[in-house]
Coordinates of C-alpha atoms and ligand atoms in Angstrom, one line a residue:
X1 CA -14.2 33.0 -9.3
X2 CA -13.8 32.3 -5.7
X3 CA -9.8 31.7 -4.3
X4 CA -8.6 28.6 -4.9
X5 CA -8.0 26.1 -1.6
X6 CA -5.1 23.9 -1.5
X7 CA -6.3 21.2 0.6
X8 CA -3.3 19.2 2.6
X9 CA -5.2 16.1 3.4
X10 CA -2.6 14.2 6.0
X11 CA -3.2 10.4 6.0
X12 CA -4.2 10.3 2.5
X13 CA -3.3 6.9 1.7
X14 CA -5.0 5.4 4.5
X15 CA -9.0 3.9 4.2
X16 CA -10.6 7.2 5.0
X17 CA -7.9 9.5 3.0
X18 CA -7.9 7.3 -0.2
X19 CA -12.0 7.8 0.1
X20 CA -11.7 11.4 0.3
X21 CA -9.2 10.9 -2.9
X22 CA -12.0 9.3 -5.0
X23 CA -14.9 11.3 -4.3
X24 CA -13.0 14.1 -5.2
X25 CA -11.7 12.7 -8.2
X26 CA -15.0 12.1 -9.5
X27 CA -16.7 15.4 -8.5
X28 CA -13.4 17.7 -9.3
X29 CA -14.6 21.0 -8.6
X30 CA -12.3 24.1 -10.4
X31 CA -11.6 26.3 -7.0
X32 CA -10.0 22.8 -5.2
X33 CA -6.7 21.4 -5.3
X34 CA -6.1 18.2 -3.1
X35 CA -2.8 16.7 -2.0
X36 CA -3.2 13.4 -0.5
X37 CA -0.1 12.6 1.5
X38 CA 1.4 10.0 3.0
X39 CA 4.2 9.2 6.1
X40 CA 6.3 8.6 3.1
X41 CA 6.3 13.1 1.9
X42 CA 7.2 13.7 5.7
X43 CA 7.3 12.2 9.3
X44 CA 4.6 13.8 11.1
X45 CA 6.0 13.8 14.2
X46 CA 9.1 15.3 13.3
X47 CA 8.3 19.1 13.9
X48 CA 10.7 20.5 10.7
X49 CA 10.2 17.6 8.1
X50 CA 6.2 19.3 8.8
X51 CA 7.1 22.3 8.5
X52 CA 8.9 22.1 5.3
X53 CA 5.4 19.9 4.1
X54 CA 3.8 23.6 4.6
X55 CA 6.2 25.6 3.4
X56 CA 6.1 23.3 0.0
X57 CA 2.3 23.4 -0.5
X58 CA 1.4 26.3 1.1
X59 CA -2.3 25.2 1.5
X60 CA -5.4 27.0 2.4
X61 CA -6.9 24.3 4.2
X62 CA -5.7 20.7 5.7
X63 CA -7.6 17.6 6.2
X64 CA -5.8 15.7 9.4
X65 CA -6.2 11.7 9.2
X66 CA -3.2 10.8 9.7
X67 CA -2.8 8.5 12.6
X68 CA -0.7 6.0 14.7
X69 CA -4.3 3.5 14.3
X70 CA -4.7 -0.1 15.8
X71 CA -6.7 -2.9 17.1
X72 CA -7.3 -3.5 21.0
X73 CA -4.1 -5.3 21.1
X74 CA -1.4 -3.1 19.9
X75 CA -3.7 -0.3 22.1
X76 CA -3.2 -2.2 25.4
X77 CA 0.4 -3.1 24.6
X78 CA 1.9 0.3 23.2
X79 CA -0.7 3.2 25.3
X80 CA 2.4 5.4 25.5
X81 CA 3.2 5.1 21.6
X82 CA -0.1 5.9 20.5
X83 CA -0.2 8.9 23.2
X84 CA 3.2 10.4 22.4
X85 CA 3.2 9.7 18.4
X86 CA -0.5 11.4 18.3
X87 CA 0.4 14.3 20.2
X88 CA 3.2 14.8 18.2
X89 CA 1.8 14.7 15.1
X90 CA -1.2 16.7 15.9
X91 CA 1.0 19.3 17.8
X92 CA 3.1 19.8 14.6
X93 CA 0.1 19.7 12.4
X94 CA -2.1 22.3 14.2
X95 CA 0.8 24.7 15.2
X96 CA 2.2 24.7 11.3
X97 CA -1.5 25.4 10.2
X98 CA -1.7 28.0 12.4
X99 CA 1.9 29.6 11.5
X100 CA 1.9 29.2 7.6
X101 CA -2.4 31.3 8.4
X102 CA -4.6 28.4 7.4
X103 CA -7.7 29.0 6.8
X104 CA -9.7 26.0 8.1
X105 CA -9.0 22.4 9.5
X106 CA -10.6 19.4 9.8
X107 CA -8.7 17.0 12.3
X108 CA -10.1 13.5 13.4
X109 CA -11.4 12.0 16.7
X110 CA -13.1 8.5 16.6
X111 CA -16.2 7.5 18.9
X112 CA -14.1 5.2 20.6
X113 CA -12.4 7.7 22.6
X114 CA -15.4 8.6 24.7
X115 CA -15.8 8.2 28.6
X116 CA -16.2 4.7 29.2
X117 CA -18.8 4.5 32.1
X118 CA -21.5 7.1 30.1
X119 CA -25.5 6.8 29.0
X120 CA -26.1 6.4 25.1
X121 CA -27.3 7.6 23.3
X122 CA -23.3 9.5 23.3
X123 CA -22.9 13.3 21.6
X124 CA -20.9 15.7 20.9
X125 CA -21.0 17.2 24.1
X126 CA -19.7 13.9 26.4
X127 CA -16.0 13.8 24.9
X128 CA -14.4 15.1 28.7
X129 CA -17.0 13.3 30.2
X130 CA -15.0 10.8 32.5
X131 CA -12.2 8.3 31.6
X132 CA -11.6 6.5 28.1
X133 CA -11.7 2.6 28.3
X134 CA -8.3 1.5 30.0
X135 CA -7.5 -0.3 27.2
X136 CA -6.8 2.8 24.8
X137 CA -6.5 5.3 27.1
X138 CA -2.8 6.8 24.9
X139 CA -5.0 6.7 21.9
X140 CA -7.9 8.3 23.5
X141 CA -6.5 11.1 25.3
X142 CA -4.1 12.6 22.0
X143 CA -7.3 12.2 20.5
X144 CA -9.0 14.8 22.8
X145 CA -6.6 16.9 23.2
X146 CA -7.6 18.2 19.8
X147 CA -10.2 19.1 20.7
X148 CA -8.6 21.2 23.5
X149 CA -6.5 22.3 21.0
X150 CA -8.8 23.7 18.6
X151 CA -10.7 25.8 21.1
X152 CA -7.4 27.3 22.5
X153 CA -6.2 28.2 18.9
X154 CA -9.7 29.8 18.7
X155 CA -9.7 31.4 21.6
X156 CA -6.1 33.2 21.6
X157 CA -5.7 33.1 17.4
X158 CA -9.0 33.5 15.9
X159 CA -8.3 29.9 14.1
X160 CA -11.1 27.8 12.5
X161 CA -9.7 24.4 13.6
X162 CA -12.6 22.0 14.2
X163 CA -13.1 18.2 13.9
X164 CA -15.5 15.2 13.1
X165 CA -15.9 11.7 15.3
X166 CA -16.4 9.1 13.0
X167 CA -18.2 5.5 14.2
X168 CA -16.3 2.5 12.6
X169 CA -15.4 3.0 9.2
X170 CA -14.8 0.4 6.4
X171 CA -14.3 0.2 3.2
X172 CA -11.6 -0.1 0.0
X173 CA -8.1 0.6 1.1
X174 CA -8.7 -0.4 4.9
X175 CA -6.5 -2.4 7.0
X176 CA -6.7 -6.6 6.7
X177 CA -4.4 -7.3 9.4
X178 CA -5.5 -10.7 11.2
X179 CA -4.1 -9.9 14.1
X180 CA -4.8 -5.9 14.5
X181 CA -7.7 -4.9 12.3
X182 CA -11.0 -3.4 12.8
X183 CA -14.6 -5.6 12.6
X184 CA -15.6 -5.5 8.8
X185 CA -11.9 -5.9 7.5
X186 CA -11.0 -8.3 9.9
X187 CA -14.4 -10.2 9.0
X188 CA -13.8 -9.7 5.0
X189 CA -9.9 -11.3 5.3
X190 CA -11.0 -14.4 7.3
X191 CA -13.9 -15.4 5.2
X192 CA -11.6 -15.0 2.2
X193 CA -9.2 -17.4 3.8
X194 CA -12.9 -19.5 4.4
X195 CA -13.6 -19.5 0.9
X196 CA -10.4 -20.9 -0.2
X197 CA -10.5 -23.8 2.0
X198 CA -14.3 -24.5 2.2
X199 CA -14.9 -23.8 5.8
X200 CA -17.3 -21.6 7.3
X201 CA -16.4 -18.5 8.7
X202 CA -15.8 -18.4 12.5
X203 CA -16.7 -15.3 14.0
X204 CA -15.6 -14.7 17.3
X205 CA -17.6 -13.4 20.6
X206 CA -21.5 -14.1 20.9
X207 CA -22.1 -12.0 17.9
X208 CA -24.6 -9.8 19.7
X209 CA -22.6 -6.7 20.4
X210 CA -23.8 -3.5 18.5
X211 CA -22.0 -1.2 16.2
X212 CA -22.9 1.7 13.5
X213 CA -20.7 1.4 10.8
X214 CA -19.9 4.3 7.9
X215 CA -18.9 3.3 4.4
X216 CA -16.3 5.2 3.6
X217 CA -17.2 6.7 0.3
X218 CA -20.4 8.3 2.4
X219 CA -17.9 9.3 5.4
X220 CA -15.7 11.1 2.2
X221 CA -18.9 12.9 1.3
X222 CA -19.2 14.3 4.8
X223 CA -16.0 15.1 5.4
X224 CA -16.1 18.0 2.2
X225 CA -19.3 18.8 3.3
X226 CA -17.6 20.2 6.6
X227 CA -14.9 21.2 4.9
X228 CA -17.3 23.7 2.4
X229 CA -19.6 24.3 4.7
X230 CA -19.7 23.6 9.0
X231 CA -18.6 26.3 10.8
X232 CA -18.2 25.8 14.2
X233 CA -15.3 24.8 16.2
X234 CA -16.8 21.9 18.4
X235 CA -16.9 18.2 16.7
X236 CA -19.4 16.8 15.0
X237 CA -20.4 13.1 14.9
X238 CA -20.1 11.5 11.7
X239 CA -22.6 8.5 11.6
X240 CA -25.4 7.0 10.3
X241 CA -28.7 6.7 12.3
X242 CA -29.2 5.2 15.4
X243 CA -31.6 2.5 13.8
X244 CA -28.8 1.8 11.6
X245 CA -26.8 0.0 14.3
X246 CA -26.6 -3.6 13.6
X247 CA -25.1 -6.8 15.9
X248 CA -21.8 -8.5 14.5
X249 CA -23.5 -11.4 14.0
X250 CA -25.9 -9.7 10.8
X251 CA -22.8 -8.0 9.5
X252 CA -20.8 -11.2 9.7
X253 CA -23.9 -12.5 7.6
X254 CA -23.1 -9.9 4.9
X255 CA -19.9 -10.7 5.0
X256 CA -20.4 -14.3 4.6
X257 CA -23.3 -13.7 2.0
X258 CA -21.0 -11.3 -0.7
X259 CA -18.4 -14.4 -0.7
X260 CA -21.3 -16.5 -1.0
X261 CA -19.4 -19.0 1.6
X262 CA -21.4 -22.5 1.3
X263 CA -20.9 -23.3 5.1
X264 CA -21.8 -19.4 6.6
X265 CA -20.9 -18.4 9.6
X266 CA -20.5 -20.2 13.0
X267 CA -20.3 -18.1 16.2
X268 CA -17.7 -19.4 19.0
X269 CA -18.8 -17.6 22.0
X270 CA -15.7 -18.7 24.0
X271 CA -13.8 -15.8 22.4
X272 CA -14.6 -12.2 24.6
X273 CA -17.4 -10.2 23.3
X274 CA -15.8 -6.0 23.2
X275 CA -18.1 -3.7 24.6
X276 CA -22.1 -4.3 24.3
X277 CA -22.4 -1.0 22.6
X278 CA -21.5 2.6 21.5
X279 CA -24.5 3.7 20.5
X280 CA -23.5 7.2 18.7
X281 CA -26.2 10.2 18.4
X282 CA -26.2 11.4 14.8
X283 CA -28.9 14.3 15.8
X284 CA -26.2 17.4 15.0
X285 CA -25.3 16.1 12.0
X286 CA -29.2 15.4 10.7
X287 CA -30.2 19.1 12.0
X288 CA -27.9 20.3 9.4
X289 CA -28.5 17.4 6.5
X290 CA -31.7 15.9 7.1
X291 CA -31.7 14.0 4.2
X292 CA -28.3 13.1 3.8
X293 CA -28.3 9.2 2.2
X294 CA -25.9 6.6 3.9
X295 CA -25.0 3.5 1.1
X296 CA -27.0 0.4 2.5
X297 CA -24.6 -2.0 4.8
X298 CA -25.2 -4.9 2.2
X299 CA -24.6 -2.8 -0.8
X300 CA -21.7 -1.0 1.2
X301 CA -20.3 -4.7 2.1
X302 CA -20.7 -6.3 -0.9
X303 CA -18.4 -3.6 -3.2
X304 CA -15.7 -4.0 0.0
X305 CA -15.5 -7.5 -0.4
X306 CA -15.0 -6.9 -4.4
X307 CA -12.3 -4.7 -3.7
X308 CA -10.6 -6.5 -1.2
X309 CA -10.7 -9.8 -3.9
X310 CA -9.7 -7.6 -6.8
X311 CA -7.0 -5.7 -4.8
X312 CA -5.7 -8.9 -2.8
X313 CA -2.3 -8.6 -3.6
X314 CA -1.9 -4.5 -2.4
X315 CA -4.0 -5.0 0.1
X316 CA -3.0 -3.9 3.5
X317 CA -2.7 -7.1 5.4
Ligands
NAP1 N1 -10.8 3.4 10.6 C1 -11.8 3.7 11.5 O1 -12.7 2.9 11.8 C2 -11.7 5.1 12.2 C3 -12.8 5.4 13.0 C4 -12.8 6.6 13.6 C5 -11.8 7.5 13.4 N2 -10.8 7.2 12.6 C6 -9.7 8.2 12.4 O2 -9.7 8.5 11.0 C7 -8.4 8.9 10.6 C8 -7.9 8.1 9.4 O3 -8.0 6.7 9.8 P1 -7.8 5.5 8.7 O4 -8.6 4.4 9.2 O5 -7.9 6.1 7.3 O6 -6.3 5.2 9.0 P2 -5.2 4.3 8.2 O7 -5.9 3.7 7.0 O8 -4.5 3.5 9.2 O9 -4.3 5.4 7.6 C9 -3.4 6.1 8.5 C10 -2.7 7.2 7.7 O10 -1.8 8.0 8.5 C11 -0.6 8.0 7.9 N3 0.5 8.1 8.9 C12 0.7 7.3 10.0 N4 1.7 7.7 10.7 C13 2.2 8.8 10.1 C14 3.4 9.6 10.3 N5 4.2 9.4 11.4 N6 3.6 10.7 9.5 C15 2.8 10.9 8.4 N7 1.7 10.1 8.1 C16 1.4 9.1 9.0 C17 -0.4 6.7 7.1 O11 0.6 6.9 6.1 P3 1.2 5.5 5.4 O12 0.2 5.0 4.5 O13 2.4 6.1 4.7 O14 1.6 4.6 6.6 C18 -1.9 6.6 6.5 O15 -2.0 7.5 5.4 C19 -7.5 8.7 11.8 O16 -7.2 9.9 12.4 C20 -8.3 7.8 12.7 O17 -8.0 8.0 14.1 C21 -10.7 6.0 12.0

């Protein structure tokens, strides 16, 4: 029988971690341990509460969510926060992989951390292109730096660090935060509160900016996919197709439509619209699984909204 991998995955009780934790659970396979941690095992960003983490599980390979994560708000009000407590953690992350002889990790970038003057369809090979959006630049540039990172441990250790670049995720587990959430979760809290009192569910902005979303049982799926199999040390998008992209305005309709909300949705175009678009390229990823599945939105959307009723009171918010 193969070796057996003792996978660290860092940021295992957040939305994409706790995904990662069920797919896993369901498929166990004999040669994989996981341990799903969170900031409550060890401070990231403390250099020797990380190193004792290693020296305790000893793993083979680490999965790297954790994150200082946020809205556009706490971005643009705490840049140098989300800069220094990212570097920090992935500085003690990488280097501890690389002194306790790791065998493989899998760190994460986001497609909001790409140049923000650029031509879409985006890639894989745009990340250094020019400038992140002023608004998360802190965010943005810790962000890259792993990739840096990763080529630099390659080049003078012979390390197999890589990393993905998901497009928005949602799912069970995600953050519900009215003030500082992401589109779907933000979406799913508000027309809860709708419900409740009757009211429809306002959706701000014009609702005709465009986003890909990824489920994050199907993001999970990828991620040990990579982990079993992608070899290189450059990212890889993680996303569904480009003809997958849909406005906010028909995934506010799905939101709306799984709480069955008698009054729908009603768009107040006085709020700020975000960015048009972000169109990701999923091309590297289908040359190596053509046929690869993504959940449909509505079916993805309505078991998010079930959770989110049936796990109200734990729910992140
Ligand atoms: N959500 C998205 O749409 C999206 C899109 C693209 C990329 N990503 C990336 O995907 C990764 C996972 O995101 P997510 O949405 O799953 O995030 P999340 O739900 O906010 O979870 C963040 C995780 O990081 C842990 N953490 C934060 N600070 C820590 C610290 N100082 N020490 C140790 N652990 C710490 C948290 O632990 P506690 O639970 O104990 O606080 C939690 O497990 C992140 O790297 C993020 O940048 C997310």
């Amino acid at each position: 029988m193969a070796e057996k991998k003792i996978i660290l995955v860092t940021g295992g009780s957040g939305l994409v971690g706790q995904a990662i934790r069920r797919v896993t659970e369901e498929n166990p396979r004999p040669d994989e341990e996981f341990v799903f941690l969170s900031s409550k095992d060890a401070d990231l960003k403390d250099p020797v509460e990380t190193a004792k983490l290693f020296e305790k599980y000893k793993p083979t390979h680490v999965i790297h969510l954790a994150a200082m994560v946020g809205g556009l708000f706490s971005n643009m009000r705490r840049n140098l926060d989300f800069l220094r407590n990212n570097l920090l953690m992935n500085d003690n992350v990488l280097q501890n992989s690389y002194k306790f002889g790791v065998k493989k990790v899998i760190s994460c970038l986001s497609t909001c951390i790409f140049p923000d003057k650029t031509s879409y369809p985006i890639d894989e090979t745009m990340i250094h292109n020019g400038p992140p959006h002023s608004s998360n630049f802190g965010y943005s540039y810790a962000k890259r730096l792993i990739d840096v990172q990763n080529h630099a441990y390659h080049q003078q250790h012979g390390c197999h660090f890589t990393s993905v670049i998901p497009t928005n995720v949602f799912g069970a587990h995600d953050n519900y935060n009215l003030e500082d959430s992401h589109v779907i979760p933000g979406l799913i809290h508000k027309a809860f509160i709708a419900k409740k009192e009757g009211k429809p569910l306002v959706v701000f902005g014009s609702g005709k900016p465009l986003r890909q979303f990824i489920y994050s049982l199907d993001l999970a799926k990828l991620f040990l996919w990579v982990l079993r199999e992608y070899e290189e040390i450059d990212p890889i998008i993680l996303s569904v197709d480009e003809a997958a992209e849909v406005s906010i305005e028909q995934v506010s309709r799905l939101v709306a439509e799984a709480f069955e909300l008698e009054h729908g949705i009603v768009l107040d175009s006085s709020k700020a619209d975000g960015q048009f678009k972000k169109t990701a390229s999923n091309k590297k990823l289908r040359q190596y699984l053509a046929d690869f599945e993504f959940t449909p939105l509505k079916e993805a959307i309505d078991h998010s909204v079930k959770w989110f009723i049936d796990n109200y009171e734990i729910a992140r918010k």
